[in-house]
mmCIF file of C-alpha atoms and ligand atoms in Angstrom:
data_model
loop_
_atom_site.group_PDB
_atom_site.id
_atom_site.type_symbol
_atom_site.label_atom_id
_atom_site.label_comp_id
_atom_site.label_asym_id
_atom_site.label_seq_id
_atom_site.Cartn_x
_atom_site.Cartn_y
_atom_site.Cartn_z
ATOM 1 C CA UNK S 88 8.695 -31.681 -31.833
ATOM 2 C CA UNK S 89 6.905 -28.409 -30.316
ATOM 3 C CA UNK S 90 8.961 -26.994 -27.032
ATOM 4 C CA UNK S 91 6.825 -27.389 -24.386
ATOM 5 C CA UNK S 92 4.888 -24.725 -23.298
ATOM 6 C CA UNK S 93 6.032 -22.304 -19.636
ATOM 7 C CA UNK S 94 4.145 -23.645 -17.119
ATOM 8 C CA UNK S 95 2.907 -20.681 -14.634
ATOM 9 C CA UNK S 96 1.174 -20.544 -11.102
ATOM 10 C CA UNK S 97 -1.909 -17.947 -10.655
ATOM 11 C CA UNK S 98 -1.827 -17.535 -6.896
ATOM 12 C CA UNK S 99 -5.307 -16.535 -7.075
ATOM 13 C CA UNK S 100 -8.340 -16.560 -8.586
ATOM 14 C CA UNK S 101 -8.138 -12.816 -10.310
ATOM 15 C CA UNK S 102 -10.655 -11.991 -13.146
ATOM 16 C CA UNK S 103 -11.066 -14.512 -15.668
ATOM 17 C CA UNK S 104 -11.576 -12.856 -18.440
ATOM 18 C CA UNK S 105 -8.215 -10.957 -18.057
ATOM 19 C CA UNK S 106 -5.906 -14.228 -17.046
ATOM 20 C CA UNK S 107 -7.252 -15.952 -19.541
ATOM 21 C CA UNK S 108 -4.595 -14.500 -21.720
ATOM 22 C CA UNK S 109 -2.227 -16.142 -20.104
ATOM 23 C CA UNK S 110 -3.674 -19.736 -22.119
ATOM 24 C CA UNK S 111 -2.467 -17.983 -24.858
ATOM 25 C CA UNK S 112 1.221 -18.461 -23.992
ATOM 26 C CA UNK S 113 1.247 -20.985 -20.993
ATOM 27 C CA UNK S 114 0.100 -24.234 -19.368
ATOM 28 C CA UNK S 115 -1.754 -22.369 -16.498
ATOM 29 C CA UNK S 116 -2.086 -24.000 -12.942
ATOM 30 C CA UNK S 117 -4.880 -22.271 -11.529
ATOM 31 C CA UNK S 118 -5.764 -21.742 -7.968
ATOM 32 C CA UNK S 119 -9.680 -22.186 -7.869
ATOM 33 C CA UNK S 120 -10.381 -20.600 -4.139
ATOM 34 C CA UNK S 121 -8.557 -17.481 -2.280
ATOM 35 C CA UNK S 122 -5.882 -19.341 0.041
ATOM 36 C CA UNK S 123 -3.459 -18.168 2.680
ATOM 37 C CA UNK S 124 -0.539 -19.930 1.749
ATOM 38 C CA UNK S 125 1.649 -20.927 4.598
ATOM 39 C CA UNK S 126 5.671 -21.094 3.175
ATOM 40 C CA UNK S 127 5.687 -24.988 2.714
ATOM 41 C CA UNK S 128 2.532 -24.501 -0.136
ATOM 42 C CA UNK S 129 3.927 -21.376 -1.779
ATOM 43 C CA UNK S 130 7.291 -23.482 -2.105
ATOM 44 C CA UNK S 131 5.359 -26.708 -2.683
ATOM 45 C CA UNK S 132 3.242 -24.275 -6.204
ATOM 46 C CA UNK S 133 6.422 -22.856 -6.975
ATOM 47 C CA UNK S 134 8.303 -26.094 -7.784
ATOM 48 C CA UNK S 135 7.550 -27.249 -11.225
ATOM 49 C CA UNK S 136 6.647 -24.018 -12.977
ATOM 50 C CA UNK S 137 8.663 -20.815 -15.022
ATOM 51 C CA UNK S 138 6.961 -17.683 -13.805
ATOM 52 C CA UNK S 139 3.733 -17.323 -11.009
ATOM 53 C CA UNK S 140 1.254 -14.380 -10.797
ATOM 54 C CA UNK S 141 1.094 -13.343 -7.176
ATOM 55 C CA UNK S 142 -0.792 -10.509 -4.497
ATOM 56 C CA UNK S 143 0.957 -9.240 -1.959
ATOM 57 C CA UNK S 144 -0.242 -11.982 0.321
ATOM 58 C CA UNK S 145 1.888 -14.614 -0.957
ATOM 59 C CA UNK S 146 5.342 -14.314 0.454
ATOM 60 C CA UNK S 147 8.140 -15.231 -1.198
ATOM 61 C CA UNK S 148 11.660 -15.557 -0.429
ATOM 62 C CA UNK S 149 15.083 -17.959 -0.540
ATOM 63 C CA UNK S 150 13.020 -20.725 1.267
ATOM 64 C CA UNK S 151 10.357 -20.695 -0.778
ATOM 65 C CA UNK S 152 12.111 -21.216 -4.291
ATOM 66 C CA UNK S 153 14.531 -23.440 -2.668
ATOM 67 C CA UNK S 154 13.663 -25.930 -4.934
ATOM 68 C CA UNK S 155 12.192 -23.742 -7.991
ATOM 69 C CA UNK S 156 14.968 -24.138 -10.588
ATOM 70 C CA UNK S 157 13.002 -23.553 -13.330
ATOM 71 C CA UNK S 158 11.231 -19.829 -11.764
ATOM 72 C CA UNK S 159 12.040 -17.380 -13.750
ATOM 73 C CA UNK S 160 9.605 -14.390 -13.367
ATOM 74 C CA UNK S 161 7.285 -13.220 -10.867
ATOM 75 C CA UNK S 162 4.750 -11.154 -11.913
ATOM 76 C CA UNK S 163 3.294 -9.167 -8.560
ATOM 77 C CA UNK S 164 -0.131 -7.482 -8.460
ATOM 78 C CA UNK S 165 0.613 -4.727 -6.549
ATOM 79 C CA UNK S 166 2.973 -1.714 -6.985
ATOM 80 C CA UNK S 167 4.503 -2.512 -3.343
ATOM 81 C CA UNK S 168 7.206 -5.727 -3.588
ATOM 82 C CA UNK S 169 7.664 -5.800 0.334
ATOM 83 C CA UNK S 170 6.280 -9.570 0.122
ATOM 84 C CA UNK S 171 8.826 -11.141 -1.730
ATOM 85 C CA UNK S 172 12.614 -11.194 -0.597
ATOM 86 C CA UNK S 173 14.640 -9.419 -3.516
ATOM 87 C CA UNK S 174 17.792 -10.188 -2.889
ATOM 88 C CA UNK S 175 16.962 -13.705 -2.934
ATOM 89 C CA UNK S 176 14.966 -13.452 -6.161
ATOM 90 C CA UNK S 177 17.540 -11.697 -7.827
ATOM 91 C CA UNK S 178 20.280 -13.676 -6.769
ATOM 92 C CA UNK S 179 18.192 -16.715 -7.913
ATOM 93 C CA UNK S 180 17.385 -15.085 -11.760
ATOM 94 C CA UNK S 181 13.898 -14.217 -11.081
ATOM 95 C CA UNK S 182 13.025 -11.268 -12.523
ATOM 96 C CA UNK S 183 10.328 -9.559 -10.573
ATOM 97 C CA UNK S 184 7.869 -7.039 -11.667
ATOM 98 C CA UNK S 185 5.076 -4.966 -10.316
ATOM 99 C CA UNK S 186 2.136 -2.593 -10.998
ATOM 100 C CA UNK S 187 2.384 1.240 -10.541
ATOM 101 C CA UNK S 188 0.714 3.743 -12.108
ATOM 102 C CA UNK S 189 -2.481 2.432 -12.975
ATOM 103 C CA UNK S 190 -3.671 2.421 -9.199
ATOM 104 C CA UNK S 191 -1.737 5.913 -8.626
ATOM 105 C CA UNK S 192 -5.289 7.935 -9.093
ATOM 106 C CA UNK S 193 -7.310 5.863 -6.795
ATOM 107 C CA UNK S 194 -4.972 5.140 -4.406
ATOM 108 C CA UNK S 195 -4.515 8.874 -3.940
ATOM 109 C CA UNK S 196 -8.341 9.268 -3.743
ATOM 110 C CA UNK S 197 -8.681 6.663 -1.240
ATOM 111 C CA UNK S 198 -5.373 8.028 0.949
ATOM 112 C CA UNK S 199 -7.698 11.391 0.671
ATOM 113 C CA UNK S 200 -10.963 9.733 2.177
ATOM 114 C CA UNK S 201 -9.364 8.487 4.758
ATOM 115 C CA UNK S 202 -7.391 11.639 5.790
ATOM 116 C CA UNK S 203 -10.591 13.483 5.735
ATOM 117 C CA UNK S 204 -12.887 10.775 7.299
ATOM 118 C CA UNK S 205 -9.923 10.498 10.128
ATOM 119 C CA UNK S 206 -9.581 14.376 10.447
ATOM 120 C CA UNK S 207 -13.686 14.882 10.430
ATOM 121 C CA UNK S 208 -13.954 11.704 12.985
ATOM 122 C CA UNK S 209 -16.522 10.545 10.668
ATOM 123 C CA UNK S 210 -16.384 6.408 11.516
ATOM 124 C CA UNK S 211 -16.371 7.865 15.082
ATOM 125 C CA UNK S 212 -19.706 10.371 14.661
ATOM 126 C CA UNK S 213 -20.764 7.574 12.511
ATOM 127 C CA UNK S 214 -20.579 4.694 15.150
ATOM 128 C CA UNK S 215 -22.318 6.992 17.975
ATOM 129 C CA UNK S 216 -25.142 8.009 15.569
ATOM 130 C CA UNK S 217 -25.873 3.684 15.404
ATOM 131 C CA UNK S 218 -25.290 3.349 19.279
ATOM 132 C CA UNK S 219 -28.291 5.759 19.191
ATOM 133 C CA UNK S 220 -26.711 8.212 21.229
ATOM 134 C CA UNK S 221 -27.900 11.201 19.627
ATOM 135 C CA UNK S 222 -30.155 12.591 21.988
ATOM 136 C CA UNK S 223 -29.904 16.573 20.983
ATOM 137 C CA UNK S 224 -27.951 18.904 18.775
ATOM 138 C CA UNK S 225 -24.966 20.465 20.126
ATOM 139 C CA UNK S 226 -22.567 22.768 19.197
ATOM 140 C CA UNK S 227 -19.152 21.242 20.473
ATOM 141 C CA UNK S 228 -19.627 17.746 19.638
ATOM 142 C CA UNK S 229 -17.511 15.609 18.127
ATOM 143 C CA UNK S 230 -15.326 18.739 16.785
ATOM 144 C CA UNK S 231 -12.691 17.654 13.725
ATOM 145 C CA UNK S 232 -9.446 19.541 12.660
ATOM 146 C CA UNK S 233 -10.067 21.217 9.544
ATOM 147 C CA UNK S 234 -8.223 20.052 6.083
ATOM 148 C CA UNK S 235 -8.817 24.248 4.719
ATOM 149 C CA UNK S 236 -5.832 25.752 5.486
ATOM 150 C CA UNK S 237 -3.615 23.075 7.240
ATOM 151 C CA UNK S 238 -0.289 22.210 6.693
ATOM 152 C CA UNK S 239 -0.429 18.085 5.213
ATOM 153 C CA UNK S 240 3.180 16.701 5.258
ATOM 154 C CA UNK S 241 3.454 13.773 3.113
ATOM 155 C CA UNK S 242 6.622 10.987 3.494
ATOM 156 C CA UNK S 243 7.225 9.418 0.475
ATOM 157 C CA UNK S 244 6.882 11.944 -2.561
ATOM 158 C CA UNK S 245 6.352 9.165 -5.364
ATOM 159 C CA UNK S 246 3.979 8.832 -7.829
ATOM 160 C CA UNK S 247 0.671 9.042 -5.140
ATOM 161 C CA UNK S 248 2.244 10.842 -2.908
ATOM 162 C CA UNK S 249 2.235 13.210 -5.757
ATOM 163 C CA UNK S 250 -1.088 12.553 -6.220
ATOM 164 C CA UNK S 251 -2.248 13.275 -2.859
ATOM 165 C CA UNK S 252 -0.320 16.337 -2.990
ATOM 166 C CA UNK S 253 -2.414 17.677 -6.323
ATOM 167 C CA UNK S 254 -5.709 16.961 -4.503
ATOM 168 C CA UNK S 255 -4.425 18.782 -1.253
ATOM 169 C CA UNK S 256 -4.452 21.751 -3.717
ATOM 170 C CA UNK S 257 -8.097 21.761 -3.843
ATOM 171 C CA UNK S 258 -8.693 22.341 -0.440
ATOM 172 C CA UNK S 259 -6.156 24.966 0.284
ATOM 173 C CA UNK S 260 -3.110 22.872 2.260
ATOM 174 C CA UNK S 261 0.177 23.754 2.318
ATOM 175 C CA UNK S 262 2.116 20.667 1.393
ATOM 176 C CA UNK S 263 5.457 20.074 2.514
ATOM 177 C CA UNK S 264 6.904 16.731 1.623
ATOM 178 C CA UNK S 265 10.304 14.745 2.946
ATOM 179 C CA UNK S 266 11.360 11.712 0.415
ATOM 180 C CA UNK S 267 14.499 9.726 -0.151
ATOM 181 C CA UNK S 268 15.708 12.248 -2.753
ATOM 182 C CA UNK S 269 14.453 15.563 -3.550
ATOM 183 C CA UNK S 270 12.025 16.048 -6.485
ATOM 184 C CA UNK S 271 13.135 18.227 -9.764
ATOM 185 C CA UNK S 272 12.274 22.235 -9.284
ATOM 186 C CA UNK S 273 9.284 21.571 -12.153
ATOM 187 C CA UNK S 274 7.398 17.975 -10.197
ATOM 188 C CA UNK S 275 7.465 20.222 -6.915
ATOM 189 C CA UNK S 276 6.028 23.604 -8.518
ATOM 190 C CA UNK S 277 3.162 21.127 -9.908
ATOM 191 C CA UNK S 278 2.653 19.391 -6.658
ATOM 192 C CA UNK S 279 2.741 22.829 -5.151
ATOM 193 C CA UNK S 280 5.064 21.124 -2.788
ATOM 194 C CA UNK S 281 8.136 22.126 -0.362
ATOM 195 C CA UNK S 282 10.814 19.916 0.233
ATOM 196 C CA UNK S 283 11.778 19.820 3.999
ATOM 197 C CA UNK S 284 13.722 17.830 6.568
ATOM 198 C CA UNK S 285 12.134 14.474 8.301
ATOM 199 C CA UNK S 286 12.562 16.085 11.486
ATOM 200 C CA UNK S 287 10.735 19.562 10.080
ATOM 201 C CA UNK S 288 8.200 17.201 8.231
ATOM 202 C CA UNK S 289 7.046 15.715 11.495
ATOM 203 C CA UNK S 290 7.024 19.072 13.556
ATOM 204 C CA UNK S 291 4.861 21.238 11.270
ATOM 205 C CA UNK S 292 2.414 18.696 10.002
ATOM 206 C CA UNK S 293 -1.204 19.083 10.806
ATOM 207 C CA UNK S 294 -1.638 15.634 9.195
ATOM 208 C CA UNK S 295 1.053 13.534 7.971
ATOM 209 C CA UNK S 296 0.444 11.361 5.066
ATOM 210 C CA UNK S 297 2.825 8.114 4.682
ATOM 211 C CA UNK S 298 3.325 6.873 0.976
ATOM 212 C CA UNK S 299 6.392 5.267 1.090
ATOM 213 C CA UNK S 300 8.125 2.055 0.540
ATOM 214 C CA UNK S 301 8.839 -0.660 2.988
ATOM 215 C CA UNK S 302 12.103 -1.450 3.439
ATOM 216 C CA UNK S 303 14.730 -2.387 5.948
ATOM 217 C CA UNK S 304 15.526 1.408 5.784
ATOM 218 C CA UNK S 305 11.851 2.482 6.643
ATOM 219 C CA UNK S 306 10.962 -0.236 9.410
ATOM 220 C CA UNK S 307 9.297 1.737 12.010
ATOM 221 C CA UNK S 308 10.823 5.103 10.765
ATOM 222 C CA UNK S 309 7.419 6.067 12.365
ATOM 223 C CA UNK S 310 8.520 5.714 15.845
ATOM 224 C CA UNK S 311 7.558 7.229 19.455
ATOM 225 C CA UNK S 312 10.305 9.410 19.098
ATOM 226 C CA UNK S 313 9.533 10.541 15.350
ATOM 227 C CA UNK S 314 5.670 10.498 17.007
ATOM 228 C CA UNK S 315 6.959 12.997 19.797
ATOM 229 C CA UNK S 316 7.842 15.344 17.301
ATOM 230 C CA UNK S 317 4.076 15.759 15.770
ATOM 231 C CA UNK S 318 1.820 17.950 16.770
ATOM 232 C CA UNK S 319 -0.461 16.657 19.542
ATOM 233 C CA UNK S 320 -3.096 17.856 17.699
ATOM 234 C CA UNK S 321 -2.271 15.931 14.394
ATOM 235 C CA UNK S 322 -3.908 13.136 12.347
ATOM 236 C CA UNK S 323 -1.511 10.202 11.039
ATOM 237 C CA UNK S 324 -2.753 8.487 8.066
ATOM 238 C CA UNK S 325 -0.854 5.431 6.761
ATOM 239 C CA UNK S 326 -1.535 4.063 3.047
ATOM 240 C CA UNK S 327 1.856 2.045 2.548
ATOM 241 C CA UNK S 328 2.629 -0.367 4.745
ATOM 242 C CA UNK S 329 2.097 -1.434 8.517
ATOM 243 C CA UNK S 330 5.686 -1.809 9.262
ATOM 244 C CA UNK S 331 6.469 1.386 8.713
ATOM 245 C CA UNK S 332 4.582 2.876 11.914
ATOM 246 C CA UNK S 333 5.792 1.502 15.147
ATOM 247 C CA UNK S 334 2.311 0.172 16.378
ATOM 248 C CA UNK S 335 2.754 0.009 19.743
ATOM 249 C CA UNK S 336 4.287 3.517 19.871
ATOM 250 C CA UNK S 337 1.095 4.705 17.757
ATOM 251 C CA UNK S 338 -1.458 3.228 20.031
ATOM 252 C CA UNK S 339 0.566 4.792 23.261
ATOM 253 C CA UNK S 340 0.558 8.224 21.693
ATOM 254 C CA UNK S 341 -3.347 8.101 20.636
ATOM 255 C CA UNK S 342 -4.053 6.522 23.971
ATOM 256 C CA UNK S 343 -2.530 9.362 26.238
ATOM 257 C CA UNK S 344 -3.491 12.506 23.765
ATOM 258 C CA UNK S 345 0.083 12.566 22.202
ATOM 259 C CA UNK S 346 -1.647 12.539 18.749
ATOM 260 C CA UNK S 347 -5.114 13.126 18.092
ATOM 261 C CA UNK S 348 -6.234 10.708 15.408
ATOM 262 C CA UNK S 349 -5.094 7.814 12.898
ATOM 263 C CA UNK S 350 -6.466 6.604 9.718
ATOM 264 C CA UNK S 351 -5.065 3.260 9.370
ATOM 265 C CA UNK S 352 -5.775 1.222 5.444
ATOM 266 C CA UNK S 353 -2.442 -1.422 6.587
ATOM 267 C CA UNK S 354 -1.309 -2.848 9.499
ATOM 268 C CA UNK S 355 2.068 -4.544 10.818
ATOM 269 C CA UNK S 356 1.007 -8.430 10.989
ATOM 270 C CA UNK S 357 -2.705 -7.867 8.701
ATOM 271 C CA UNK S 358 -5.094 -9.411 8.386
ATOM 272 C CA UNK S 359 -4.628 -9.171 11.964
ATOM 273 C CA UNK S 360 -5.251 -6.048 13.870
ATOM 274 C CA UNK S 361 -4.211 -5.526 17.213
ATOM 275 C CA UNK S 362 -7.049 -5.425 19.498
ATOM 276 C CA UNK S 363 -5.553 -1.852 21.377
ATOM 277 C CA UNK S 364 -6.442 -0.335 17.778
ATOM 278 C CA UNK S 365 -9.545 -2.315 17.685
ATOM 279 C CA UNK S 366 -10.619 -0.021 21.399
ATOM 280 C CA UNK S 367 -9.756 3.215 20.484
ATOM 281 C CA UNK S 368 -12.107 5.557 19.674
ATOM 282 C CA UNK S 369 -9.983 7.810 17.748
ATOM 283 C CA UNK S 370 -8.274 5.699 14.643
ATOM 284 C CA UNK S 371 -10.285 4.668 11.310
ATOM 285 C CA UNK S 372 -9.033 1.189 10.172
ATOM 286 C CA UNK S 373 -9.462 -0.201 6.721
ATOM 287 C CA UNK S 374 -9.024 -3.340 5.443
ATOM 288 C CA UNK S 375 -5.861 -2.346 2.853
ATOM 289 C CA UNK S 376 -8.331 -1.565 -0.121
ATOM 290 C CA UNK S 377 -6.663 1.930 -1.389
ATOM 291 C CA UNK S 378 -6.353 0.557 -4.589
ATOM 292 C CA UNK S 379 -9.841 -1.322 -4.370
ATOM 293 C CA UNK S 380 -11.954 0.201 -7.267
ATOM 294 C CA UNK S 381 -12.755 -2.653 -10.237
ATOM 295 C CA UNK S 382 -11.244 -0.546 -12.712
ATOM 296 C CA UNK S 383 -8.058 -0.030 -11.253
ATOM 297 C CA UNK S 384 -8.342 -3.958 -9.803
ATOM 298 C CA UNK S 385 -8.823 -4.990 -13.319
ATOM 299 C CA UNK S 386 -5.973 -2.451 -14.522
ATOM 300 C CA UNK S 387 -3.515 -4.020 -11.988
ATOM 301 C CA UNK S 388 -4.471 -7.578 -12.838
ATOM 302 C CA UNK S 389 -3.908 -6.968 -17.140
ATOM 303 C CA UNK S 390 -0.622 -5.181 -15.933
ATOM 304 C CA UNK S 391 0.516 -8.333 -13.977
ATOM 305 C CA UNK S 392 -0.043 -10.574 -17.224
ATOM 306 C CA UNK S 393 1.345 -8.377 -19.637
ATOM 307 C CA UNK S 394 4.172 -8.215 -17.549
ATOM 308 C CA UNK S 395 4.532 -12.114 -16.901
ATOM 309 C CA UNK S 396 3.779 -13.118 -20.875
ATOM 310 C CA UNK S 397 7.181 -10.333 -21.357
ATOM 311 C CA UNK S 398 8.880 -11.790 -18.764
ATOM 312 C CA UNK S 399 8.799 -15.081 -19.877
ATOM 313 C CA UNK S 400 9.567 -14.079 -23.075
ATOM 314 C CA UNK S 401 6.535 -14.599 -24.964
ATOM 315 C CA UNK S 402 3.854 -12.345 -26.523
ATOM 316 C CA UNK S 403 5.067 -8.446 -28.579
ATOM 317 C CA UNK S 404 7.262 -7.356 -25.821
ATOM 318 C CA UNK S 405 9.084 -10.181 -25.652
ATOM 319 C CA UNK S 406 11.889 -9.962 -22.797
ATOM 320 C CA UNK S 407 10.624 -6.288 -22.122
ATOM 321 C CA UNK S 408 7.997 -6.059 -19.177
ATOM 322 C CA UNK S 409 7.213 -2.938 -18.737
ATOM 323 C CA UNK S 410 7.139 -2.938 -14.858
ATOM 324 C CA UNK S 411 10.281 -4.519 -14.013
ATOM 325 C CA UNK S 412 11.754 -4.408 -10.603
ATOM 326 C CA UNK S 413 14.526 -6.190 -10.570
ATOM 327 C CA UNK S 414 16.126 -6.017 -14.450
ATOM 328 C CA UNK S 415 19.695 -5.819 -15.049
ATOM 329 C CA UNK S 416 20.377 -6.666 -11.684
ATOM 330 C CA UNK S 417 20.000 -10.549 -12.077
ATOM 331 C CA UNK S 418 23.182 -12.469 -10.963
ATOM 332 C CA UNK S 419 22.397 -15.352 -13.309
HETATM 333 C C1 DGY L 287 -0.067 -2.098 -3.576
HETATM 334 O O1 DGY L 287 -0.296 -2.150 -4.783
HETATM 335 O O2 DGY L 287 1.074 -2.162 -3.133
HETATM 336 C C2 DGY L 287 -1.231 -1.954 -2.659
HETATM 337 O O3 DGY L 287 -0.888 -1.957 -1.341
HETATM 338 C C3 DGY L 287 -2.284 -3.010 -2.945
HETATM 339 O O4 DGY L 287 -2.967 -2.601 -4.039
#
């Protein structure tokens, strides 16, 4: 008699044309609608099945494969893993994987557009245009800081923060960069970028780029005292994750003229935004889309499967995803 087929969970509905690969290998529940999951329903999905493709809106931890026995791969569509608990997953034989590189480019082009739209107070200019407030030219309204010839520090010097740092190039920046480790002499004479200390990082920045991961180690390592070292003249932009900025200390600090702008794609508790951000004049807030363009959407979807169909052992890679978080770490 045939083995039965792995059973998986798609958390979402994400292009059909690409998941449709996973029929190829596995029984497929399918979730027909986008959902916010509360922990009882992710646990409740996660129950009967071998290996689930999830976003980073499904969070996933010890109570929610309580009663998984047979998980045995998540495949996450997103290079950031801050949604499920990896100590638990490991610990439980769930091998994890993710999706960098193919959203590196865009990502860095979006973290770009949103440094210069924050820098140039273009939402803001944009906004009072609508009002219909423009009643006559003048020559000292709504000045920006220029990008030309500024110093952009950038926390986190991974593969976009990398990225950012190559575009920076183009418009004349001095980059100096702080990271967990520092890069090889070669990466940082192609970035064009200086290595320096966090506290240096924070003190000579004209704008100060976050890229990094979110970790126990990096909750709220943007805090009003690492916000007291900036420049009050300085833009913060923050592509990784909310709970790396201290919001409460961020809205203070744009409040009172402590820092002069933010460029916000991702927020501590999202989708919900505190309404302090929501008043002030001088922040741009996205809705987390830096990796939103349908190529690299599509990209990080075919990544995802290839990655679960390997995980699960099935399909030319067999046992080898190529994203792997978690490998060799697995405690059964
Ligand atoms: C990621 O991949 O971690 C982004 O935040 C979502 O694309």
């Amino acid at each position: 008699m045939a083995e039965p087929r792995p059973r998986v969970w798609l958390a979402r509905p994400l292009f059909e044309d690409i998941t449709a690969r996973l029929d190829g290998h596995f029984d497929v529940v399918r979730t027909p609608v986008e959902d916010r999951y509360p922990p009882a329903a992710v646990a409740g999905h996660l129950r009967e099945i071998d290996g689930a493709l999830v976003t980073l809106s499904e969070k996933i931890g010890a109570e929610e494969i309580a009663g998984a026995a047979r998980l045995r791969a998540i495949a996450n569509v997103a290079v950031g893993y801050d949604n499920l608990d990896l100590p638990a997953l490991t610990a439980a034989g769930v091998l994890v994987t993710n999706t960098p590189d193919v959203l590196t480019e865009t990502t860095a082009d979006f973290g770009f557009a949103l440094l210069m739209a924050t820098a140039r107070r273009i939402t803001e200019a944009e906004r009072w245009l609508r009002e219909g407030r423009w009643d006559r030219w003048s020559f000292d309204r709504l000045l920006g800081a220029d990008l030309h010839g500024s110093t952009l520090g950038i926390l986190g010097m991974g593969r976009i923060g990398q990225g950012i740092a190559r575009r920076a190039g183009g418009f004349d920046m001095r980059v100096l960069y702080h990271n967990r480790s520092r890069l090889p002499a070669e990466t940082e004479s192609a970035c064009k970028a200086r290595y320096v200390g966090f506290a240096e990082l924070l003190a000579q920045a004209d704008h100060l780029m976050l890229v990094l991961p979110y970790t126990a180690q990096t909750h709220h390592v943007i805090d009003a005292a690492a916000l007291a070292k900036m420049k009050p003249t300085a833009t913060l932009v923050n592509i990784a994750r909310g709970g790396i900025v201290d919001e409460p200390a961020l809205i203070d600090a744009l409040a009172h003229g402590r820092l002069a702008a933010a460029g916000l794609d991702v927020y501590e508790g999202e989708p919900a935004v505190r309404p302090e951000l929501l008043a002030l004049r001088n922040v741009v807030l996205t809705p987390h889309i830096a990796s939103a363009s349908p190529a690299t959407r599509r990209a990080m979807v075919a990544l995802a499967v290839d990655n679960l169909i390997a995980a699960l052992g099935c399909g030319p890679d067999a046992g080898r995803p190529s994203a792997p978080v978690n490998a060799g770490k697995m405690k059964r």
